[in-house]
């Protein structure tokens, strides 16, 4: 009979056999892959950017080889021969260089410097000639190492020549000549041996110093040094554009950037520190030449470099052109000269410069304007925030001028040009907003102009892209473009894209996020840009007028009236455009609303110096915001206007209390007038969206009144009771019934407690029981009528009105009768709650009973704790924790059952 092993043994045997088969299969697949790689011809080189190994195809080093089987780990390969060769050659060249330096400077003391120079000359000639021989034999790396050694040797030869042939010559002058000669030598050497990578970058580095050191050695003025730096930068730019090899161009680009920056800094420093317009002409010429060189390089440079060149050129032109008039006017007004020059740069859109260079120049113009505006920010911040200091001394008397009211130590005379800067910028943005279509037509050639692309690319501007199908500014297709393209074809218009360019603006234009090509989706719509221009004009114009008042130090009354009038204008602008939409056209009214609120706060703070000014300003602001809320359409703007009017009315009631010479707690009931009006207003509006914000603002005013009454308990009780009346009035409305009803009950109870405490009543039950008994009767009747009513609503207020004040008094009562009676009453309430399953009775009675018992047992607990050993309480606590931890799951289930039981109660 055939032996059948047990299932476990048979399963183990099968697993071993399968593992052996997998190992054998992996070996065979590896051998098969190697054989296929050896038999197949090499595969053609992949196209640039194509990575066949990323898709599981054969690697470049093993043409045609299939991917390795799963689990195959290739063995570690030894270091590549080429890498090891480079390391060895680098170390060898470094050691030879060190030896040559030591030989020239300190070694072979028996030989003179002339003998050393002769030996170095022979070695240098050999080092220069050896790379040519090595290159013919294909030893490129060795030739590079010897070329590096020859470079160091030529530098040492120059030092030897100076020490032997011209020891008395100036070091800087000799260095300039030597650098020029070596740069020419290494340029010729690099061009002759084109396969070497080091000579030409080394020549570029050496070419940085001849002109600079020559000017320095000649003792030339700073302007000549700047010209030397600029000439070097121009040479570097030419090499970066037309030089041979990537290393050469990169080195020239870095060197040219450093030299150009240094030259422009020299010109800028001389222009700013010039004593007059004539003194600023020469530095201006240097700056203009640098700008011309930057623009010339932008014609052939890639996009990023072309834009950077445009930025540099624009800033240099501003510094050159603006520096001449800036030197002729007082220092405080020089910013206007630079601002004018920066704004004049926008005319570049009409020139034939490359698109990227023009964009760079426009960026420079924007940077100049932003810098000029940043200089005005400190003064504007002082005007807005300075009146905060008046809060510490309200109604101290009207100051003479606006500066005295601000209390700022800023040098206002140095900010004389700041309002003009803000006004000019506001005027330009306002003009752009007003004549946006004309501006779009002017900018159309710039946006439509695209750099040449590869064959088959879409026509620039097609399909809603910038300059959508334009030739100039029109909407006709570009020459050669078909009138309609298939969906998905290159350059096809995105679905829903309009034929007009993205910057054309107008309400009919599709928003920038509505689809189209990816580039179009990244750009804001014309309406958004126009709205941003209008919003910026409103903010800057407002800031210009505010700052002008501080600079001119207008009288206090004029300043207060002027700020109020500005708020009126901004509110009119906000009301006129409120609800105009959510696209860019809404930016102007929204910005006007925000600025109007800021201006109202600033004007209100400024008016605090005088009583009459405070009433006039806050009265006018309250009326203005109330009128704006009536005129504005339904929406957020209307709610904001109404809330601002409510705040203004609350402040006016506070002013009335101060005018009547009332103490803060005495003025608290007067402050409740506005919350009372908001309750009536809410009853009138009911479910209007404006009602809730206004009522919440009134509630905050009531909270302020409560805060004012806190120092005096009787007035606090009165204010709490009045607040309860207002809450009860709001609770009449169905939509406010639940929240306002509970709030009114809580306020009435709290007012009762505060009144009893203020009267130092020792038997509060005499006042609370007459309230508790009717409240419990009313609750009982309600429960009979509606058994589903909550016990908290029916019995909670009545029980709390007596139990809680009695508990508070019992904790300070030294006698035993009150705690005993309170405990009995709380026990009865707790038992009734448990019997009838009423949550309010059970929890209120149980909490009062527990706290009352804790008060009675506390002295004895303290005595017992003092008599026990000190180690016993921690031990008991630890034992308790152990017990709770051991029965944690059971305790958790008990807690859940208790929660469910309480939840089922009414």
mmCIF file with all atom_site columns, C-alpha atoms in Angstrom, residues 71-192:
data_model
loop_
_atom_site.group_PDB
_atom_site.id
_atom_site.type_symbol
_atom_site.label_atom_id
_atom_site.label_alt_id
_atom_site.label_comp_id
_atom_site.label_asym_id
_atom_site.label_entity_id
_atom_site.label_seq_id
_atom_site.pdbx_PDB_ins_code
_atom_site.Cartn_x
_atom_site.Cartn_y
_atom_site.Cartn_z
_atom_site.occupancy
_atom_site.B_iso_or_equiv
_atom_site.pdbx_formal_charge
_atom_site.auth_seq_id
_atom_site.auth_comp_id
_atom_site.auth_asym_id
_atom_site.auth_atom_id
_atom_site.pdbx_PDB_model_num
ATOM 1   C CA . UNK A 1 71  ? 13.954 39.066 -6.202  1.00 0.00 ? 71  UNK A CA 1
ATOM 2   C CA . UNK A 1 72  ? 17.173 39.474 -8.207  1.00 0.00 ? 72  UNK A CA 1
ATOM 3   C CA . UNK A 1 73  ? 19.803 41.629 -6.436  1.00 0.00 ? 73  UNK A CA 1
ATOM 4   C CA . UNK A 1 74  ? 22.606 42.766 -8.750  1.00 0.00 ? 74  UNK A CA 1
ATOM 5   C CA . UNK A 1 75  ? 26.129 42.401 -7.331  1.00 0.00 ? 75  UNK A CA 1
ATOM 6   C CA . UNK A 1 76  ? 28.026 45.504 -6.268  1.00 0.00 ? 76  UNK A CA 1
ATOM 7   C CA . UNK A 1 77  ? 30.101 46.893 -9.107  1.00 0.00 ? 77  UNK A CA 1
ATOM 8   C CA . UNK A 1 78  ? 33.643 48.164 -8.536  1.00 0.00 ? 78  UNK A CA 1
ATOM 9   C CA . UNK A 1 79  ? 34.363 51.857 -8.937  1.00 0.00 ? 79  UNK A CA 1
ATOM 10  C CA . UNK A 1 80  ? 34.254 53.022 -12.520 1.00 0.00 ? 80  UNK A CA 1
ATOM 11  C CA . UNK A 1 81  ? 37.734 53.275 -14.046 1.00 0.00 ? 81  UNK A CA 1
ATOM 12  C CA . UNK A 1 82  ? 37.033 56.797 -15.277 1.00 0.00 ? 82  UNK A CA 1
ATOM 13  C CA . UNK A 1 83  ? 36.029 57.993 -11.776 1.00 0.00 ? 83  UNK A CA 1
ATOM 14  C CA . UNK A 1 84  ? 39.065 56.451 -10.166 1.00 0.00 ? 84  UNK A CA 1
ATOM 15  C CA . UNK A 1 85  ? 41.255 57.990 -12.862 1.00 0.00 ? 85  UNK A CA 1
ATOM 16  C CA . UNK A 1 86  ? 39.806 61.440 -12.202 1.00 0.00 ? 86  UNK A CA 1
ATOM 17  C CA . UNK A 1 87  ? 40.457 61.130 -8.467  1.00 0.00 ? 87  UNK A CA 1
ATOM 18  C CA . UNK A 1 88  ? 44.044 60.061 -9.027  1.00 0.00 ? 88  UNK A CA 1
ATOM 19  C CA . UNK A 1 89  ? 44.702 62.809 -11.551 1.00 0.00 ? 89  UNK A CA 1
ATOM 20  C CA . UNK A 1 90  ? 43.196 65.440 -9.259  1.00 0.00 ? 90  UNK A CA 1
ATOM 21  C CA . UNK A 1 91  ? 45.336 64.367 -6.330  1.00 0.00 ? 91  UNK A CA 1
ATOM 22  C CA . UNK A 1 92  ? 48.429 64.234 -8.511  1.00 0.00 ? 92  UNK A CA 1
ATOM 23  C CA . UNK A 1 93  ? 47.829 67.705 -9.937  1.00 0.00 ? 93  UNK A CA 1
ATOM 24  C CA . UNK A 1 94  ? 47.215 69.100 -6.465  1.00 0.00 ? 94  UNK A CA 1
ATOM 25  C CA . UNK A 1 95  ? 50.451 67.659 -5.128  1.00 0.00 ? 95  UNK A CA 1
ATOM 26  C CA . UNK A 1 96  ? 52.424 69.015 -8.084  1.00 0.00 ? 96  UNK A CA 1
ATOM 27  C CA . UNK A 1 97  ? 50.865 72.439 -7.600  1.00 0.00 ? 97  UNK A CA 1
ATOM 28  C CA . UNK A 1 98  ? 51.831 72.495 -3.929  1.00 0.00 ? 98  UNK A CA 1
ATOM 29  C CA . UNK A 1 99  ? 55.337 71.429 -4.825  1.00 0.00 ? 99  UNK A CA 1
ATOM 30  C CA . UNK A 1 100 ? 55.650 74.167 -7.437  1.00 0.00 ? 100 UNK A CA 1
ATOM 31  C CA . UNK A 1 101 ? 54.502 76.849 -5.015  1.00 0.00 ? 101 UNK A CA 1
ATOM 32  C CA . UNK A 1 102 ? 56.889 75.656 -2.349  1.00 0.00 ? 102 UNK A CA 1
ATOM 33  C CA . UNK A 1 103 ? 59.703 75.527 -4.891  1.00 0.00 ? 103 UNK A CA 1
ATOM 34  C CA . UNK A 1 104 ? 59.082 79.084 -6.011  1.00 0.00 ? 104 UNK A CA 1
ATOM 35  C CA . UNK A 1 105 ? 58.604 80.682 -2.624  1.00 0.00 ? 105 UNK A CA 1
ATOM 36  C CA . UNK A 1 106 ? 60.635 78.847 0.000   1.00 0.00 ? 106 UNK A CA 1
ATOM 37  C CA . UNK A 1 107 ? 62.600 75.891 -1.361  1.00 0.00 ? 107 UNK A CA 1
ATOM 38  C CA . UNK A 1 108 ? 66.018 75.662 -2.990  1.00 0.00 ? 108 UNK A CA 1
ATOM 39  C CA . UNK A 1 109 ? 67.383 78.552 -1.050  1.00 0.00 ? 109 UNK A CA 1
ATOM 40  C CA . UNK A 1 110 ? 70.794 78.061 -2.651  1.00 0.00 ? 110 UNK A CA 1
ATOM 41  C CA . UNK A 1 111 ? 69.296 79.068 -5.999  1.00 0.00 ? 111 UNK A CA 1
ATOM 42  C CA . UNK A 1 112 ? 68.351 82.661 -6.589  1.00 0.00 ? 112 UNK A CA 1
ATOM 43  C CA . UNK A 1 113 ? 64.971 83.772 -7.761  1.00 0.00 ? 113 UNK A CA 1
ATOM 44  C CA . UNK A 1 114 ? 66.323 84.008 -11.275 1.00 0.00 ? 114 UNK A CA 1
ATOM 45  C CA . UNK A 1 115 ? 67.367 80.357 -11.279 1.00 0.00 ? 115 UNK A CA 1
ATOM 46  C CA . UNK A 1 116 ? 64.062 79.319 -9.921  1.00 0.00 ? 116 UNK A CA 1
ATOM 47  C CA . UNK A 1 117 ? 62.314 81.392 -12.561 1.00 0.00 ? 117 UNK A CA 1
ATOM 48  C CA . UNK A 1 118 ? 64.267 79.702 -15.323 1.00 0.00 ? 118 UNK A CA 1
ATOM 49  C CA . UNK A 1 119 ? 63.422 76.255 -14.009 1.00 0.00 ? 119 UNK A CA 1
ATOM 50  C CA . UNK A 1 120 ? 59.753 77.248 -13.659 1.00 0.00 ? 120 UNK A CA 1
ATOM 51  C CA . UNK A 1 121 ? 59.695 78.580 -17.220 1.00 0.00 ? 121 UNK A CA 1
ATOM 52  C CA . UNK A 1 122 ? 60.993 75.273 -18.583 1.00 0.00 ? 122 UNK A CA 1
ATOM 53  C CA . UNK A 1 123 ? 58.526 73.270 -16.526 1.00 0.00 ? 123 UNK A CA 1
ATOM 54  C CA . UNK A 1 124 ? 55.669 75.590 -17.587 1.00 0.00 ? 124 UNK A CA 1
ATOM 55  C CA . UNK A 1 125 ? 56.488 75.153 -21.258 1.00 0.00 ? 125 UNK A CA 1
ATOM 56  C CA . UNK A 1 126 ? 56.495 71.406 -20.774 1.00 0.00 ? 126 UNK A CA 1
ATOM 57  C CA . UNK A 1 127 ? 53.187 71.502 -18.891 1.00 0.00 ? 127 UNK A CA 1
ATOM 58  C CA . UNK A 1 128 ? 51.644 73.585 -21.669 1.00 0.00 ? 128 UNK A CA 1
ATOM 59  C CA . UNK A 1 129 ? 52.902 71.327 -24.432 1.00 0.00 ? 129 UNK A CA 1
ATOM 60  C CA . UNK A 1 130 ? 52.051 68.007 -22.803 1.00 0.00 ? 130 UNK A CA 1
ATOM 61  C CA . UNK A 1 131 ? 48.224 68.313 -23.077 1.00 0.00 ? 131 UNK A CA 1
ATOM 62  C CA . UNK A 1 132 ? 48.431 68.590 -26.876 1.00 0.00 ? 132 UNK A CA 1
ATOM 63  C CA . UNK A 1 133 ? 50.292 65.283 -27.048 1.00 0.00 ? 133 UNK A CA 1
ATOM 64  C CA . UNK A 1 134 ? 47.973 63.636 -24.548 1.00 0.00 ? 134 UNK A CA 1
ATOM 65  C CA . UNK A 1 135 ? 44.863 64.758 -26.406 1.00 0.00 ? 135 UNK A CA 1
ATOM 66  C CA . UNK A 1 136 ? 46.117 63.128 -29.639 1.00 0.00 ? 136 UNK A CA 1
ATOM 67  C CA . UNK A 1 137 ? 46.446 59.867 -27.704 1.00 0.00 ? 137 UNK A CA 1
ATOM 68  C CA . UNK A 1 138 ? 42.950 60.166 -26.207 1.00 0.00 ? 138 UNK A CA 1
ATOM 69  C CA . UNK A 1 139 ? 44.115 60.842 -22.620 1.00 0.00 ? 139 UNK A CA 1
ATOM 70  C CA . UNK A 1 140 ? 41.724 63.739 -22.015 1.00 0.00 ? 140 UNK A CA 1
ATOM 71  C CA . UNK A 1 141 ? 41.606 63.517 -18.221 1.00 0.00 ? 141 UNK A CA 1
ATOM 72  C CA . UNK A 1 142 ? 45.373 63.518 -17.944 1.00 0.00 ? 142 UNK A CA 1
ATOM 73  C CA . UNK A 1 143 ? 45.555 66.493 -20.279 1.00 0.00 ? 143 UNK A CA 1
ATOM 74  C CA . UNK A 1 144 ? 43.043 68.388 -18.095 1.00 0.00 ? 144 UNK A CA 1
ATOM 75  C CA . UNK A 1 145 ? 45.135 67.714 -14.986 1.00 0.00 ? 145 UNK A CA 1
ATOM 76  C CA . UNK A 1 146 ? 48.318 68.953 -16.645 1.00 0.00 ? 146 UNK A CA 1
ATOM 77  C CA . UNK A 1 147 ? 46.470 72.017 -17.989 1.00 0.00 ? 147 UNK A CA 1
ATOM 78  C CA . UNK A 1 148 ? 45.436 72.879 -14.438 1.00 0.00 ? 148 UNK A CA 1
ATOM 79  C CA . UNK A 1 149 ? 49.029 72.509 -13.317 1.00 0.00 ? 149 UNK A CA 1
ATOM 80  C CA . UNK A 1 150 ? 50.151 74.745 -16.190 1.00 0.00 ? 150 UNK A CA 1
ATOM 81  C CA . UNK A 1 151 ? 47.640 77.408 -15.096 1.00 0.00 ? 151 UNK A CA 1
ATOM 82  C CA . UNK A 1 152 ? 49.149 77.547 -11.615 1.00 0.00 ? 152 UNK A CA 1
ATOM 83  C CA . UNK A 1 153 ? 52.647 77.549 -13.091 1.00 0.00 ? 153 UNK A CA 1
ATOM 84  C CA . UNK A 1 154 ? 51.848 80.551 -15.293 1.00 0.00 ? 154 UNK A CA 1
ATOM 85  C CA . UNK A 1 155 ? 50.707 82.466 -12.226 1.00 0.00 ? 155 UNK A CA 1
ATOM 86  C CA . UNK A 1 156 ? 53.961 81.564 -10.480 1.00 0.00 ? 156 UNK A CA 1
ATOM 87  C CA . UNK A 1 157 ? 55.880 82.621 -13.589 1.00 0.00 ? 157 UNK A CA 1
ATOM 88  C CA . UNK A 1 158 ? 54.190 86.022 -13.414 1.00 0.00 ? 158 UNK A CA 1
ATOM 89  C CA . UNK A 1 159 ? 55.260 86.335 -9.779  1.00 0.00 ? 159 UNK A CA 1
ATOM 90  C CA . UNK A 1 160 ? 58.819 85.336 -10.744 1.00 0.00 ? 160 UNK A CA 1
ATOM 91  C CA . UNK A 1 161 ? 58.919 87.905 -13.562 1.00 0.00 ? 161 UNK A CA 1
ATOM 92  C CA . UNK A 1 162 ? 57.844 90.620 -11.130 1.00 0.00 ? 162 UNK A CA 1
ATOM 93  C CA . UNK A 1 163 ? 60.484 89.568 -8.628  1.00 0.00 ? 163 UNK A CA 1
ATOM 94  C CA . UNK A 1 164 ? 63.326 89.295 -11.201 1.00 0.00 ? 164 UNK A CA 1
ATOM 95  C CA . UNK A 1 165 ? 62.627 91.720 -14.029 1.00 0.00 ? 165 UNK A CA 1
ATOM 96  C CA . UNK A 1 166 ? 60.491 94.456 -12.459 1.00 0.00 ? 166 UNK A CA 1
ATOM 97  C CA . UNK A 1 167 ? 60.884 94.419 -8.673  1.00 0.00 ? 167 UNK A CA 1
ATOM 98  C CA . UNK A 1 168 ? 60.355 98.183 -8.410  1.00 0.00 ? 168 UNK A CA 1
ATOM 99  C CA . UNK A 1 169 ? 57.098 98.391 -10.367 1.00 0.00 ? 169 UNK A CA 1
ATOM 100 C CA . UNK A 1 170 ? 53.749 98.957 -8.661  1.00 0.00 ? 170 UNK A CA 1
ATOM 101 C CA . UNK A 1 171 ? 52.126 95.702 -7.563  1.00 0.00 ? 171 UNK A CA 1
ATOM 102 C CA . UNK A 1 172 ? 48.618 96.619 -8.688  1.00 0.00 ? 172 UNK A CA 1
ATOM 103 C CA . UNK A 1 173 ? 49.770 97.864 -12.077 1.00 0.00 ? 173 UNK A CA 1
ATOM 104 C CA . UNK A 1 174 ? 51.882 94.773 -12.678 1.00 0.00 ? 174 UNK A CA 1
ATOM 105 C CA . UNK A 1 175 ? 48.981 92.564 -11.577 1.00 0.00 ? 175 UNK A CA 1
ATOM 106 C CA . UNK A 1 176 ? 46.669 94.288 -14.072 1.00 0.00 ? 176 UNK A CA 1
ATOM 107 C CA . UNK A 1 177 ? 49.123 93.785 -16.940 1.00 0.00 ? 177 UNK A CA 1
ATOM 108 C CA . UNK A 1 178 ? 49.874 90.197 -15.921 1.00 0.00 ? 178 UNK A CA 1
ATOM 109 C CA . UNK A 1 179 ? 46.182 89.355 -15.672 1.00 0.00 ? 179 UNK A CA 1
ATOM 110 C CA . UNK A 1 180 ? 45.553 90.764 -19.153 1.00 0.00 ? 180 UNK A CA 1
ATOM 111 C CA . UNK A 1 181 ? 48.488 88.877 -20.671 1.00 0.00 ? 181 UNK A CA 1
ATOM 112 C CA . UNK A 1 182 ? 47.550 85.611 -18.981 1.00 0.00 ? 182 UNK A CA 1
ATOM 113 C CA . UNK A 1 183 ? 43.903 86.031 -20.025 1.00 0.00 ? 183 UNK A CA 1
ATOM 114 C CA . UNK A 1 184 ? 44.959 86.454 -23.655 1.00 0.00 ? 184 UNK A CA 1
ATOM 115 C CA . UNK A 1 185 ? 47.409 83.535 -23.385 1.00 0.00 ? 185 UNK A CA 1
ATOM 116 C CA . UNK A 1 186 ? 44.847 81.173 -21.922 1.00 0.00 ? 186 UNK A CA 1
ATOM 117 C CA . UNK A 1 187 ? 42.208 82.282 -24.424 1.00 0.00 ? 187 UNK A CA 1
ATOM 118 C CA . UNK A 1 188 ? 44.483 81.406 -27.308 1.00 0.00 ? 188 UNK A CA 1
ATOM 119 C CA . UNK A 1 189 ? 45.535 78.175 -25.582 1.00 0.00 ? 189 UNK A CA 1
ATOM 120 C CA . UNK A 1 190 ? 41.909 77.152 -24.969 1.00 0.00 ? 190 UNK A CA 1
ATOM 121 C CA . UNK A 1 191 ? 40.890 77.906 -28.556 1.00 0.00 ? 191 UNK A CA 1
ATOM 122 C CA . UNK A 1 192 ? 43.848 75.951 -29.888 1.00 0.00 ? 192 UNK A CA 1
#
